[in-house]
Coordinates of C-alpha atoms in Angstrom, one line a residue:
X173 CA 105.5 87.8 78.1
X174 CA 108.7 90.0 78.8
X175 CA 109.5 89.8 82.2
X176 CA 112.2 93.0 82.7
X177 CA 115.2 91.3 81.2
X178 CA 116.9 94.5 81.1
X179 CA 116.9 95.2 84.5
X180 CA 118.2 91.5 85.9
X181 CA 119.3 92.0 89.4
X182 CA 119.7 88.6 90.4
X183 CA 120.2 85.2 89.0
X184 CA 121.0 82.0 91.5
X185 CA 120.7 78.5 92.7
X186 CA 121.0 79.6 96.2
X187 CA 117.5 79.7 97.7
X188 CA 119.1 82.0 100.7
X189 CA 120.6 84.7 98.2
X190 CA 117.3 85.0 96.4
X191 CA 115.2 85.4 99.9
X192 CA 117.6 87.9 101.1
X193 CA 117.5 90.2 97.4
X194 CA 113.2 89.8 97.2
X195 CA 113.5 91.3 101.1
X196 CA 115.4 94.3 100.3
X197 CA 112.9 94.9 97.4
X198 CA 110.0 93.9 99.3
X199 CA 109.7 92.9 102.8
X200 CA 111.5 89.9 105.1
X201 CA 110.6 87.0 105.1
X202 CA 111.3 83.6 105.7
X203 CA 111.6 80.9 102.8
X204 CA 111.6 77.2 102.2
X205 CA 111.4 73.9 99.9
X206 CA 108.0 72.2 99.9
X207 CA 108.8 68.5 100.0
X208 CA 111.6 68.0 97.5
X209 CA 115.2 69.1 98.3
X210 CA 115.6 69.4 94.5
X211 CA 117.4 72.7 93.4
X212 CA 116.2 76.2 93.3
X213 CA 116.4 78.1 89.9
X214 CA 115.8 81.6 90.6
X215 CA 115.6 85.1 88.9
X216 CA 114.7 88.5 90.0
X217 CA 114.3 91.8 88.3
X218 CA 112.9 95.1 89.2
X219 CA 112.4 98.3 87.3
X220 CA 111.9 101.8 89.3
X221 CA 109.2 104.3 88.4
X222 CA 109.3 106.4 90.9
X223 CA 106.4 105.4 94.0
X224 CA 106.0 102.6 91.9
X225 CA 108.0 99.7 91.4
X226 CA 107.8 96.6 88.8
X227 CA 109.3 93.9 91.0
X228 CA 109.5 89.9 88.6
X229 CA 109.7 87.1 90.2
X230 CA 110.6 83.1 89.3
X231 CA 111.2 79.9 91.1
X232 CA 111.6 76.8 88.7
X233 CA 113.4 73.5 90.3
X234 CA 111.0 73.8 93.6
X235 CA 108.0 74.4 95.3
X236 CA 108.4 77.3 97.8
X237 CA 107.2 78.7 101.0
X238 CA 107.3 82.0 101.8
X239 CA 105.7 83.9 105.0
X240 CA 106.5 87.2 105.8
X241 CA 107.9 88.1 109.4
X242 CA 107.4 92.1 108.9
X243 CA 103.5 93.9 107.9
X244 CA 104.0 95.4 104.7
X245 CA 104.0 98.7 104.5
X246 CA 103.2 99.5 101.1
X247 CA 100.7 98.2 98.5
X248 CA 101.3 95.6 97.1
X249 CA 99.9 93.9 93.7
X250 CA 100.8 90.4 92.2
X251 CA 100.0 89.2 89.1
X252 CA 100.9 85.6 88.2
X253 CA 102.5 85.1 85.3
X254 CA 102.9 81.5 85.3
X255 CA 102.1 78.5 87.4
X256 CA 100.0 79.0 90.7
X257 CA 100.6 80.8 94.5
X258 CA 98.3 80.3 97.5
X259 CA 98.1 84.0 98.8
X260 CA 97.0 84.1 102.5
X261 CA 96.5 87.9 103.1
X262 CA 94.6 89.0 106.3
X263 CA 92.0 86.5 107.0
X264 CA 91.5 86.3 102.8
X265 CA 92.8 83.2 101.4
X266 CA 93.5 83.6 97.2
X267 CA 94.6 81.2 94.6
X268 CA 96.6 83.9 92.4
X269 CA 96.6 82.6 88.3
X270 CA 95.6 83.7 85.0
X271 CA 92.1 84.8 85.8
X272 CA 92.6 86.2 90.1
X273 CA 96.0 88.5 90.9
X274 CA 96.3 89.2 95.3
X275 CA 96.5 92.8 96.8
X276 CA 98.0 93.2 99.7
X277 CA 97.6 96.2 101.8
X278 CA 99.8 97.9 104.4
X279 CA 99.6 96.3 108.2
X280 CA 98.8 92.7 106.6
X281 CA 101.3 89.9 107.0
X282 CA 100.7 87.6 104.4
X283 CA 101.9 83.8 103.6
X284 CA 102.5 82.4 100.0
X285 CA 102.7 78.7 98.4
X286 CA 104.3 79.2 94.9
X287 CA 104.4 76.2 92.5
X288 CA 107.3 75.1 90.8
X289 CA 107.8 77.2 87.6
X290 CA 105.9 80.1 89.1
X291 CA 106.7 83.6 87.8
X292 CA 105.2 86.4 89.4
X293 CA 105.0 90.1 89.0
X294 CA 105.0 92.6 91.7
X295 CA 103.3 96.1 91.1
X296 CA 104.8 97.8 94.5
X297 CA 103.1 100.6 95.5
X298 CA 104.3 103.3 98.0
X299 CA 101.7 104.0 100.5
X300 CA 102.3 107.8 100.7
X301 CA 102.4 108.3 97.4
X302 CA 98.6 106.2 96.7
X303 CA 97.3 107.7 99.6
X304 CA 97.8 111.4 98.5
X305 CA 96.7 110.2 95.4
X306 CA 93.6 109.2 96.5
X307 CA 93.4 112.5 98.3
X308 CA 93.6 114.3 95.3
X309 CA 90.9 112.7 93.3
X310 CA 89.0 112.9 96.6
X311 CA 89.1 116.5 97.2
X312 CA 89.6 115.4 100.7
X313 CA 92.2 114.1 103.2
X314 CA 92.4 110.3 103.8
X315 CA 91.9 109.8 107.7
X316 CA 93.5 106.0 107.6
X317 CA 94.8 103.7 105.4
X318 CA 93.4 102.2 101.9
X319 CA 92.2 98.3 102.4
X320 CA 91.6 97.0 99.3
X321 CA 90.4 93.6 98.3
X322 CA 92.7 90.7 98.3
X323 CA 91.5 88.9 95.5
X324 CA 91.6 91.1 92.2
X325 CA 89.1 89.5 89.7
X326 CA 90.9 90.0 86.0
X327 CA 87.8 88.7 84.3
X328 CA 86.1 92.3 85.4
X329 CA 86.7 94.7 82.6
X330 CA 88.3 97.2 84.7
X331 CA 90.7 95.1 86.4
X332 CA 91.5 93.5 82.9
X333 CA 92.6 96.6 81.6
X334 CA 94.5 97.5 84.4
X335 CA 96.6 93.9 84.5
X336 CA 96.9 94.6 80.6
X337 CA 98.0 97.9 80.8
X338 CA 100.8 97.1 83.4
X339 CA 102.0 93.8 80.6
X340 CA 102.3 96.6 78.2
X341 CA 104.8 98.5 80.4
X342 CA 106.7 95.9 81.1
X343 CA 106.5 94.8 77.5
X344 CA 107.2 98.5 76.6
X345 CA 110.5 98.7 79.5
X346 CA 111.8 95.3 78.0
X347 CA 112.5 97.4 74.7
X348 CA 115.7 99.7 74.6
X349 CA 114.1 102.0 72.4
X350 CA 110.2 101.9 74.2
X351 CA 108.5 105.1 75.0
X352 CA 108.2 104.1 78.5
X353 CA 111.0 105.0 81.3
X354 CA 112.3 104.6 84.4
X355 CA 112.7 107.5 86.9
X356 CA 110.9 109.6 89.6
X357 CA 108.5 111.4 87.6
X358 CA 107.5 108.8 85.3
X359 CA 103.9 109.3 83.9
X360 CA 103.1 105.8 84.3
X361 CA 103.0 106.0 88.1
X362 CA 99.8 108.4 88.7
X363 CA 98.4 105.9 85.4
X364 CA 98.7 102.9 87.4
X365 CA 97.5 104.4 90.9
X366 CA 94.5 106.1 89.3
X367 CA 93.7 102.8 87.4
X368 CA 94.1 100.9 90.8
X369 CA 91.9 102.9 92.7
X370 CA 89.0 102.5 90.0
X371 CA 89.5 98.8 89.2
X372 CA 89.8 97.5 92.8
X373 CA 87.5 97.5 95.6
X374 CA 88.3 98.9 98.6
X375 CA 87.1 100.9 101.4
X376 CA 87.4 104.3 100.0
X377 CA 85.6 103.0 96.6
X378 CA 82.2 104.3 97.4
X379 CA 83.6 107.8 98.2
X380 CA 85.4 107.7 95.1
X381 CA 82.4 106.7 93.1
X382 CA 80.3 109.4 94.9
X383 CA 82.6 112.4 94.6
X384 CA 82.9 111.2 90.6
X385 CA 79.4 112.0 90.4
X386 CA 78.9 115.0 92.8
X387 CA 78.0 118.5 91.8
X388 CA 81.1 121.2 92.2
X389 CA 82.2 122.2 95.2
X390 CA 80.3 125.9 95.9
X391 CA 82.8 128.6 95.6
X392 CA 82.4 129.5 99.2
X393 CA 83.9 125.9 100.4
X394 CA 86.4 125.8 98.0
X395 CA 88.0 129.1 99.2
X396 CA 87.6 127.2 102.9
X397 CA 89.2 124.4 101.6
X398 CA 92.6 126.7 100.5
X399 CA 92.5 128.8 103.3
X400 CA 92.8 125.4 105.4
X401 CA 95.4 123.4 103.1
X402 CA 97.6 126.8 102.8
X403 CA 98.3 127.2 106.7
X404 CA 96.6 124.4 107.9
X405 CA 98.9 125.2 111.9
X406 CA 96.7 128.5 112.0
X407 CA 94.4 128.2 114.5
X408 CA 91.5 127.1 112.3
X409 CA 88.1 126.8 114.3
X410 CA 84.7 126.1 112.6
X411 CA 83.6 129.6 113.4
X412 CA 86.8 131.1 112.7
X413 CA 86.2 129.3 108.8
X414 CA 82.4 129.8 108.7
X415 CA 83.8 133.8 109.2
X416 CA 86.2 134.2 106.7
X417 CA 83.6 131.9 104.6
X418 CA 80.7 134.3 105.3
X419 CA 78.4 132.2 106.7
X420 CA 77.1 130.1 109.3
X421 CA 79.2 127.5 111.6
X422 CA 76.5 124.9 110.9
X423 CA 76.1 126.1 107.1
X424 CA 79.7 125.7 107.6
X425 CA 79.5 122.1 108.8
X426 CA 76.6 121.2 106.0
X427 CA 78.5 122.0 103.2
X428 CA 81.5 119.8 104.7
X429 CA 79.2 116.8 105.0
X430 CA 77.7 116.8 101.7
X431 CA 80.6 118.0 99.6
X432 CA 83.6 116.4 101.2
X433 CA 82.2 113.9 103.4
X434 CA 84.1 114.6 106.9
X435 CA 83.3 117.8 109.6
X436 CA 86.1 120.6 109.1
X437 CA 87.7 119.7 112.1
X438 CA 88.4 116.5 111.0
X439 CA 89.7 117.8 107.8
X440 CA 92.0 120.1 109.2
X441 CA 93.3 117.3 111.5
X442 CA 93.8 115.4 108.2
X443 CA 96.0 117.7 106.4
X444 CA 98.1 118.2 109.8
X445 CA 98.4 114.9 110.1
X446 CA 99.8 114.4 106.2
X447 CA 102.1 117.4 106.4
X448 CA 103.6 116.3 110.0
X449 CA 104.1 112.7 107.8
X450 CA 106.1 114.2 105.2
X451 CA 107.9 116.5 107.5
X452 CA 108.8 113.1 109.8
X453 CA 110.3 111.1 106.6
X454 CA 112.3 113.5 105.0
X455 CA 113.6 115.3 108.1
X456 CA 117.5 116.1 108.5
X457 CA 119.1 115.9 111.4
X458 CA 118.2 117.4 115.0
X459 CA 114.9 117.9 114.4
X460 CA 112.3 115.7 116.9
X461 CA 109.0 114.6 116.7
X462 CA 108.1 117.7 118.8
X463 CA 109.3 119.8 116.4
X464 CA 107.6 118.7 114.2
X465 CA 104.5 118.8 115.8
X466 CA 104.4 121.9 116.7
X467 CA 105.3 123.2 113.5
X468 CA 102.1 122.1 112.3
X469 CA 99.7 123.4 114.9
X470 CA 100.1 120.3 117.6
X471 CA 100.6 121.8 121.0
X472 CA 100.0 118.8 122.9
X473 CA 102.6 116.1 122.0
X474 CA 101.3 113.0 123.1
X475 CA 97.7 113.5 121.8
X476 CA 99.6 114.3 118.2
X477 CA 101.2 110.9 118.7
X478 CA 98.4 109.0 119.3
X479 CA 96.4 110.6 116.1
X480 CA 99.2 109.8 114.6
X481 CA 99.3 106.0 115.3
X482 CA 95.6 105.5 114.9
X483 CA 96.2 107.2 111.3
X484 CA 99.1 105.9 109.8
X485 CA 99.9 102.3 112.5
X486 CA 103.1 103.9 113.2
X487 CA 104.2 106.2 116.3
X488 CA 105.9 109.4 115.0
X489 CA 109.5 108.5 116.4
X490 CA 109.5 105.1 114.4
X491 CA 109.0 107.2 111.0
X492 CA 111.8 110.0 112.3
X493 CA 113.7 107.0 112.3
X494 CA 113.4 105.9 108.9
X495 CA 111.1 102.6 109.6
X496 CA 108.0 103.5 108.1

């Protein structure tokens, strides 16, 4: 198949310059022969879509080593190609080929044994950007990452579309004149998370499956719901809600469990949490993790930073600073 010709960022026989261009696309890591001092033949290749990024791969010449020295901290999809890698991900151990592609999710370190001739394809995935995707076909806030699967099996139907439809983009990118571009609001990107999030297991699948087939949201919680995600710093307590709801704090706290699966409190926590996150990672200069904080109904600093943590592995000051 095409494998992004048209966007060639790297071509070498040095195995050091090709370790050092797949880190600043993906994540350090260290790299070596496997028994044979024969020559590397590398290429690499990556097309940007936005939160998503089509990141190809190959390695003829050698048998490689790779093992990562940093957790990821995005999502991470690989698709073989050609040729075979041993993906250790977690405590999951995958033989990537034509009918298995790995997932690797944030927090994981992963190790990986590529065969000579092995092409690979990389579907990165930021994790903001899936997890408020997953939010919004949720209805509800995500309280901590997604942990899919390692092994994706591409003889399921859905996960055989999915791996199709991403060859057809790349197929599509490889042609000057394709419909498919590259850029920040390309169309394909919500496509290929949406697809994703159906096709793979993980631990928010049963949720997803459920809210597919709930009944609306009554009009009472939905108006709840907006009051919440339009000030979510106001001080929002379950009988203040229930209140401007017109009903009962338990009615209240019914409605939450059946229709959105988490108390209100929770949920309110949840959307501070997600608006203090994208506050921290675009923030200019000056501003401090106190700041920003408060500004989003935190008065107590430290307890903030540990919800923080416990939600999203980080501390606060480490995203301020640009690392995650």
């Amino acid at each position: 198949m095409a494998t992004l010709e048209r966007f060639l960022v790297l071509r070498t026989s040095d195995i050091d310059a090709f370790r050092a261009n797949v880190a600043q696309l993906l994540t350090p890591h260290k790299l070596a022969r496997v028994g044979s001092s024969g020559v590397v033949h590398a290429d690499l290749s990556m097309a940007d879509l936005g939160p998503v990024r089509l990141i190809h791969g190959r390695n003829t010449g050698v048998e490689l080593r790779a093992q990562l020295t940093e957790q990821v901290s995005y999502y991470d999809v690989n698709l073989a190609l050609s040729g075979a890698n041993l993906l250790t991900a977690g405590d999951e151990e995958v033989v990537l080929g034509e009918r298995t592609a790995g997932v690797i999710s944030p927090r994981m370190l992963a190790t990986m044994r590529l065969s000579d001739g092995y092409s690979q394809l990389h579907v990165r995935i930021e994790r903001h950007a899936l997890e408020r995707h997953l939010e919004e076909l949720l209805g509800s806030e995500v309280p901590g990452p997604i942990r899919f699967r390692a092994a994706m099996d591409l003889t399921r139907p859905a996960a055989a579309s999915w791996s199709q439809a991403v060859r057809l983009l790349v197929r599509d990118l490889d042609t000057p004149d394709g419909l498919a571009t590259t850029g920040e609001h390309n169309p394909w990107s919500r496509f290929l998370m949406t697809g994703l999030l159906l096709a793979q297991p993980h631990n928010y699948s049963e949720q997803l499956e459920q809210h597919r087939l709930a009944p609306r949201r009554p009009a009472t919680l939905k108006h709840v719901i907006d009051l919440i995600d339009q000030d979510p710093a106001a001080e929002l307590t379950v009988e203040r809600l229930a209140l401007a709801a017109g009903m009962t704090p338990r009615s209240l706290q019914r409605q939450f469990k059946e229709y959105v699966g988490i108390p209100p409190r929770e949920y309110v926590l949840g959307v501070r949490l997600s608006r203090a996150h994208h506050d921290l990672r675009h923030a200019g200069p000056g501003v401090t993790v106190a700041d920003v904080a408060l500004r989003w109904g935190f008065s107590h600093v430290p307890r903030f930073a540990g919800a923080y943590k416990q939600r999203y592995g980080v501390s606060p000051s480490a995203t301020l600073r640009g690392r995650a």
